[in-house]
Short mmCIF file of N, CA, C and O in Angstrom, two decimals:
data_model
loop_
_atom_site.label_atom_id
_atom_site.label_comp_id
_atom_site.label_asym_id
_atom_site.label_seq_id
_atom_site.Cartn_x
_atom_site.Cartn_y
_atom_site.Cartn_z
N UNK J 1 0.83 -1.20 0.00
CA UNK J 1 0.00 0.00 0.00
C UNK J 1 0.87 1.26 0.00
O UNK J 1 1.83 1.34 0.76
N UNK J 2 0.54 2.20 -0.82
CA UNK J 2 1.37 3.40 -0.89
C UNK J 2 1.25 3.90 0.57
O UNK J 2 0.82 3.28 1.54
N UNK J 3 1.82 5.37 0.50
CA UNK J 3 1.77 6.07 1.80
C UNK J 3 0.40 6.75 1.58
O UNK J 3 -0.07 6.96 0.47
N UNK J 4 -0.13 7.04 2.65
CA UNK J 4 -1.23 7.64 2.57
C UNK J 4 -1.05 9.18 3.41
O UNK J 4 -0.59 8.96 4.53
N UNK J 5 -1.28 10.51 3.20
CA UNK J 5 -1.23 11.89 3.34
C UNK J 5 -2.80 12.21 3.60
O UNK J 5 -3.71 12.17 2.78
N UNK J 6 -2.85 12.61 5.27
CA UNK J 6 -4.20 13.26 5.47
C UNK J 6 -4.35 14.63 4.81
O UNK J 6 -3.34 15.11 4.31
N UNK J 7 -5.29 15.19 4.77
CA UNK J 7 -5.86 16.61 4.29
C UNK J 7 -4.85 17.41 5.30
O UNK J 7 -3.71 17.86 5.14
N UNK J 8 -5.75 17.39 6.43
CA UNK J 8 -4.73 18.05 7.40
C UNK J 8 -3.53 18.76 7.36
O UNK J 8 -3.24 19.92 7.64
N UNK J 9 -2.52 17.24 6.68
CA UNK J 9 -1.01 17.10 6.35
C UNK J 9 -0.54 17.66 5.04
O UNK J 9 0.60 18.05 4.80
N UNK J 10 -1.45 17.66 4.32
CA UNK J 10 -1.38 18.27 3.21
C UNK J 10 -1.17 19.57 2.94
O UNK J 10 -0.35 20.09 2.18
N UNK J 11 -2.32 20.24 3.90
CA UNK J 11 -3.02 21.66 4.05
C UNK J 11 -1.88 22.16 4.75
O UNK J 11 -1.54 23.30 4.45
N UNK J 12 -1.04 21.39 5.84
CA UNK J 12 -0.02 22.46 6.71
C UNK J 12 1.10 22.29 5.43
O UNK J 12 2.08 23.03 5.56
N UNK J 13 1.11 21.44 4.23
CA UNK J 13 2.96 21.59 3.65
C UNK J 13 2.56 22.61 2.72
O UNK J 13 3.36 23.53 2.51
N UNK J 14 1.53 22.60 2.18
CA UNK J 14 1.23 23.64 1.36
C UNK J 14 0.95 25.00 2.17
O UNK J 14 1.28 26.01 1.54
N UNK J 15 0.48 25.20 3.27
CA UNK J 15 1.14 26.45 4.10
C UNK J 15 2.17 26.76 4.28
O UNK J 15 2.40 27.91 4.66
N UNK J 16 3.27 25.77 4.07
CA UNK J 16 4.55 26.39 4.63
C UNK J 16 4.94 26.32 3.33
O UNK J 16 5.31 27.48 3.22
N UNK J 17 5.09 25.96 2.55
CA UNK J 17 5.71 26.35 0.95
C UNK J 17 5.72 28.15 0.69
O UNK J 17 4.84 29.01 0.73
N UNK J 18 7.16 28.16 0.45
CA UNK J 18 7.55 29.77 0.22
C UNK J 18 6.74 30.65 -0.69
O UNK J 18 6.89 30.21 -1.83
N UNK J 19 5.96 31.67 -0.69
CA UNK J 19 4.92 31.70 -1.58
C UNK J 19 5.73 32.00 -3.28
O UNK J 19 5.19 31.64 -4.33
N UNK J 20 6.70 32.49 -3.23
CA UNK J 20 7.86 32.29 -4.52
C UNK J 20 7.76 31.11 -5.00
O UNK J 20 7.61 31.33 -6.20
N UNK J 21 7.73 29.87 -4.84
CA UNK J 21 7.77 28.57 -5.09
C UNK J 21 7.79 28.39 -6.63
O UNK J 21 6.94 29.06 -7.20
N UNK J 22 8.63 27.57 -7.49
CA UNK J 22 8.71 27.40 -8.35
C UNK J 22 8.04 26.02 -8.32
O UNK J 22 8.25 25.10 -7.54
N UNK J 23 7.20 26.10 -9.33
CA UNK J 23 6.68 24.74 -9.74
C UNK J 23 7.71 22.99 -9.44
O UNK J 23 7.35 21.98 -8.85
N UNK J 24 8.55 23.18 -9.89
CA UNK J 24 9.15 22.30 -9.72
C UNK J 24 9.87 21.47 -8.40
O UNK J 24 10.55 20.46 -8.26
N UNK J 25 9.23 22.66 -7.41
CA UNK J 25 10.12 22.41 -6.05
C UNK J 25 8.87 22.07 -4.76
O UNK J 25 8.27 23.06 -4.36
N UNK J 26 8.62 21.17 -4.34
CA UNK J 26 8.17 21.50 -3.38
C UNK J 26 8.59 20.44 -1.75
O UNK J 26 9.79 20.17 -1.69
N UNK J 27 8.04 20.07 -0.96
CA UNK J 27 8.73 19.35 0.24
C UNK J 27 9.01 17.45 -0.08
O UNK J 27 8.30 16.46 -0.26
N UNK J 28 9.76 17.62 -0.04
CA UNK J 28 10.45 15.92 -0.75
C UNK J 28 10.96 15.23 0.76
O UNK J 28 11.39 15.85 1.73
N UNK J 29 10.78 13.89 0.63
CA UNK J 29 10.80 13.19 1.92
C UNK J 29 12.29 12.12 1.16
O UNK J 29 12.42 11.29 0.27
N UNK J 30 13.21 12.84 2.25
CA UNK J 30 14.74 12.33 2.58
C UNK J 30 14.83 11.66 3.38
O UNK J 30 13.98 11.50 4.25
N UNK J 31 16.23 10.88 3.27
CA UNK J 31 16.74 10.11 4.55
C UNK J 31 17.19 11.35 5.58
O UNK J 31 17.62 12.41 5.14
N UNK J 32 17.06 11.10 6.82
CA UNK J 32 18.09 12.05 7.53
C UNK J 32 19.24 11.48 8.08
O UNK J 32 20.36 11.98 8.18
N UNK J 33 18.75 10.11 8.49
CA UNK J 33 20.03 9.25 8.63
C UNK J 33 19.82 8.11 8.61
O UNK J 33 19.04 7.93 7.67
N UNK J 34 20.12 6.86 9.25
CA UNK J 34 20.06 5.46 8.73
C UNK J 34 18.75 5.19 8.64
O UNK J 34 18.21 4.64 7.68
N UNK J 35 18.14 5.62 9.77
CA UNK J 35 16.13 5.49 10.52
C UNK J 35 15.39 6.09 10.49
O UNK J 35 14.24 5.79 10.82
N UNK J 36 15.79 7.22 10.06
CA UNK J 36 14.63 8.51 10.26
C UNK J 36 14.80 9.52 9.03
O UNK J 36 15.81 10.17 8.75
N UNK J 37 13.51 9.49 8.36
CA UNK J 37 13.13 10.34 7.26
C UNK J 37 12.88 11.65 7.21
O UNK J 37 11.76 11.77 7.71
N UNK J 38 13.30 12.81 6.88
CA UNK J 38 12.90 14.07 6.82
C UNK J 38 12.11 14.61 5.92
O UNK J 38 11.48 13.94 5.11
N UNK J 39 12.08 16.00 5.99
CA UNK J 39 11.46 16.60 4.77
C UNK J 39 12.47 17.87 4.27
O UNK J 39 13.00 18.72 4.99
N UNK J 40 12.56 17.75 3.00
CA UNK J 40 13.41 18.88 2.51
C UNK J 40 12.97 19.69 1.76
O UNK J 40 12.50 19.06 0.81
N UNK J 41 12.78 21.22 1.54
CA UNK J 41 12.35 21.44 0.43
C UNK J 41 13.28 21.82 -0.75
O UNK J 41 14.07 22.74 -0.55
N UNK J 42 13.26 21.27 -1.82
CA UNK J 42 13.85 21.00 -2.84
C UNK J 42 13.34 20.42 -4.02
O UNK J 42 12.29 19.82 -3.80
N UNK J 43 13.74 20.39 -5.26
CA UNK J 43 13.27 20.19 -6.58
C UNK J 43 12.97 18.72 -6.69
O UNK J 43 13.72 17.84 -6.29
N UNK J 44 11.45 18.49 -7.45
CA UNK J 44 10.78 17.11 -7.77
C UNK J 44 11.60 16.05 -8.79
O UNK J 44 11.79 16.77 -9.77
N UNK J 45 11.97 15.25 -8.99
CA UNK J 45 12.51 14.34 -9.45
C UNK J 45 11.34 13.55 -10.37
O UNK J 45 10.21 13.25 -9.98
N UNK J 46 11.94 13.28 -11.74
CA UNK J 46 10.54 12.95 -12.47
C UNK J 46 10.03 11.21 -11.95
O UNK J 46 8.99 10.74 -12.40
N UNK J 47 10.56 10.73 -11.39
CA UNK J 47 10.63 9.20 -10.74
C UNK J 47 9.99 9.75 -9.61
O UNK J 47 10.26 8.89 -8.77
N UNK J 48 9.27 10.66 -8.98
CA UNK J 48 8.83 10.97 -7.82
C UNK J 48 7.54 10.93 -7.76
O UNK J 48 6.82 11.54 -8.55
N UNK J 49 7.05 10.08 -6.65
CA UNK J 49 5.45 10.33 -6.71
C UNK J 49 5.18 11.91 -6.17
O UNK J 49 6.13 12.46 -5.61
N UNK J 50 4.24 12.46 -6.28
CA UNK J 50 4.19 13.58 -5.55
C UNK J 50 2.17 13.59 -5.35
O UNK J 50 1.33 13.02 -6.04
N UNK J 51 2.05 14.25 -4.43
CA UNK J 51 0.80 14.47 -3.45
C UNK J 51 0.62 15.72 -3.54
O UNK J 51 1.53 16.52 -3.33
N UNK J 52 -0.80 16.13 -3.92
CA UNK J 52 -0.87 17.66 -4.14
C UNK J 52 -2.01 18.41 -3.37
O UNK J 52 -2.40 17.67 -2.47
N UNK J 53 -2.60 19.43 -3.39
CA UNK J 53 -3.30 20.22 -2.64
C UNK J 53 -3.60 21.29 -2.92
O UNK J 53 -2.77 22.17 -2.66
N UNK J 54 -4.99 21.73 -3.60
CA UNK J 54 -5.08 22.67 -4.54
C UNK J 54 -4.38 23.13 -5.76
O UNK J 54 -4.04 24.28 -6.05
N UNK J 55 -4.18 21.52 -6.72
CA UNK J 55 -4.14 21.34 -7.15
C UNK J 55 -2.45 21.50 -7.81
O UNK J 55 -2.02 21.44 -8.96
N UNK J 56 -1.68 21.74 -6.27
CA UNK J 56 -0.15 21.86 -6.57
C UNK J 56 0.73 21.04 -5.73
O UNK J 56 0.26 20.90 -4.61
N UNK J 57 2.11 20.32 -5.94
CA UNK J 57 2.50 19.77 -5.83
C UNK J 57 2.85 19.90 -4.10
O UNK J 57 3.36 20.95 -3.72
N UNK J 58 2.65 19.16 -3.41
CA UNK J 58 3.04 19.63 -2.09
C UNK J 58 4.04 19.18 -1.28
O UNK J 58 4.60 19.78 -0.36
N UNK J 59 4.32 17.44 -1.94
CA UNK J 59 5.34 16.52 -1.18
C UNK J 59 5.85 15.45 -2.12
O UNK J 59 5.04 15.02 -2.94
N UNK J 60 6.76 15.09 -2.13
CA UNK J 60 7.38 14.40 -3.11
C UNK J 60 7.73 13.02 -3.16
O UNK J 60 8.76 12.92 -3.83
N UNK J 61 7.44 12.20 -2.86
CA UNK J 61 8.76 10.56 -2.26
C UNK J 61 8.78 10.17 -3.39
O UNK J 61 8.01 10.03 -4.35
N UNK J 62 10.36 9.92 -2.96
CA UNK J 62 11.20 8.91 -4.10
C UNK J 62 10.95 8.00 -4.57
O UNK J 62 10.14 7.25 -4.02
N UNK J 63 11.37 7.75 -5.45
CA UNK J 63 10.93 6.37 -6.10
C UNK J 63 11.71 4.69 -4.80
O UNK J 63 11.31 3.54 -4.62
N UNK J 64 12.71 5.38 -4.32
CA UNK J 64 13.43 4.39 -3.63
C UNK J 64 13.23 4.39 -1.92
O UNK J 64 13.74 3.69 -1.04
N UNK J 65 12.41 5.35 -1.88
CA UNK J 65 11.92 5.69 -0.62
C UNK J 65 10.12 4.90 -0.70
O UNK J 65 9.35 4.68 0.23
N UNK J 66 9.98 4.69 -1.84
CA UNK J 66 8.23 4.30 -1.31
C UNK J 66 8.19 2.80 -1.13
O UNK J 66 7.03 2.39 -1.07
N UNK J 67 9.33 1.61 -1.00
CA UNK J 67 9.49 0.61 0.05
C UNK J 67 9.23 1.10 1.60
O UNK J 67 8.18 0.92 2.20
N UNK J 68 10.24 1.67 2.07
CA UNK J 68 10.07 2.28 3.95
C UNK J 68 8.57 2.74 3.85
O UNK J 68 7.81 2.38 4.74
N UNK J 69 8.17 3.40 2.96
CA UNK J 69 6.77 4.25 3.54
C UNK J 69 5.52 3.63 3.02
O UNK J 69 4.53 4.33 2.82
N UNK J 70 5.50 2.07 2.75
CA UNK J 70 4.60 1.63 2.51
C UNK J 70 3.83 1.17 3.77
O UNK J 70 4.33 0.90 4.87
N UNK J 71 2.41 1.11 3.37
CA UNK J 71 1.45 1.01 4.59
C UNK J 71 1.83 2.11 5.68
O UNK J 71 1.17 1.89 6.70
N UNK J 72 2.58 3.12 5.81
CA UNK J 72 2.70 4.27 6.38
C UNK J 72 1.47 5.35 6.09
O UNK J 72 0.64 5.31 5.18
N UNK J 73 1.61 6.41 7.26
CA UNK J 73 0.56 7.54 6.93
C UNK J 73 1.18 8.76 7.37
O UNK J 73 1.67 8.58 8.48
N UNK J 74 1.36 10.00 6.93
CA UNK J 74 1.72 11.21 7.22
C UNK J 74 0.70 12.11 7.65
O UNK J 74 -0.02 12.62 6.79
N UNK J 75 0.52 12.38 8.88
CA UNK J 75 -0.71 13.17 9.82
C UNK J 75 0.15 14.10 10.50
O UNK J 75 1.34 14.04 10.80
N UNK J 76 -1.03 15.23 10.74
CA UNK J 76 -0.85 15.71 12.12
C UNK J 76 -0.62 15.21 13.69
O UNK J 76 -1.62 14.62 14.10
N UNK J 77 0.25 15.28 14.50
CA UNK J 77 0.06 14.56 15.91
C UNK J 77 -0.63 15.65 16.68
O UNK J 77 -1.02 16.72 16.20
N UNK J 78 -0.74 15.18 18.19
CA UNK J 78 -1.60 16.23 18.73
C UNK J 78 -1.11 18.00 18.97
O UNK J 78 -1.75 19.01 19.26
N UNK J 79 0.49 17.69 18.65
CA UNK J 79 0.86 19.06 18.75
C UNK J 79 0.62 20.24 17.59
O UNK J 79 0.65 21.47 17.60
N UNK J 80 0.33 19.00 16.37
CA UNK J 80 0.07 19.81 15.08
C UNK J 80 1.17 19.71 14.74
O UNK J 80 1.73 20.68 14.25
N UNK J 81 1.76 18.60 14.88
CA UNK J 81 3.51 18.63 13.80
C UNK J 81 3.26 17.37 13.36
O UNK J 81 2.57 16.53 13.93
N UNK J 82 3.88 17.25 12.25
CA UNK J 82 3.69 16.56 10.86
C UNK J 82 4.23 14.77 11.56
O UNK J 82 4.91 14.88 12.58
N UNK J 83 4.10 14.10 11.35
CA UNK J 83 4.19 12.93 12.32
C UNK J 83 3.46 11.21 10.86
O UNK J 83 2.35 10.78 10.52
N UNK J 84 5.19 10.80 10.50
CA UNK J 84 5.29 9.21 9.64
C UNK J 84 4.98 8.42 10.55
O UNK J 84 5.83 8.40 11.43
N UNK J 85 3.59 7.33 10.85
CA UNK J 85 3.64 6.69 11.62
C UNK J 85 2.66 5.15 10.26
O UNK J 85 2.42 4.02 10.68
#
């Protein structure tokens, strides 16, 4: 199963996207180190799935990243921070 992205989660990456934003760039999900995935913002990769939100690109995963994030979900936690569980 792919990753699945609530509204919620959606609605806060596309709030924080620089309002300059070039089409081609928006928050892409990195390694940060051996275990734990980040978010970067940086340019889409055409091998990239990407997830959108009003009808613009909002998050990106790799083509070699959507093994780890299968059956995963990207939500809000209760603090309102973005939370791979």
């Amino acid at each position: 199963n792919m990753l699945s992205v609530s509204n919620p989660a959606l609605q806060q990456l596309h709030g924080s996207l620089p309002e300059s934003t070039q089409a081609n760039k928006c928050f892409r999900i990195v390694p940060r180190d051996e275990a734990n995935l980040t978010l970067k913002y940086m340019e889409v990769a055409e091998s990239d799935t990407t997830f959108e939100y009003q009808e613009r690109p909002v998050l990106a995963l790799p083509k070699d990243l959507v093994p780890l994030c299968e059956n995963k979900s990207l939500d809000l936690n209760n603090e309102g921070q973005l939370e791979l569980a």
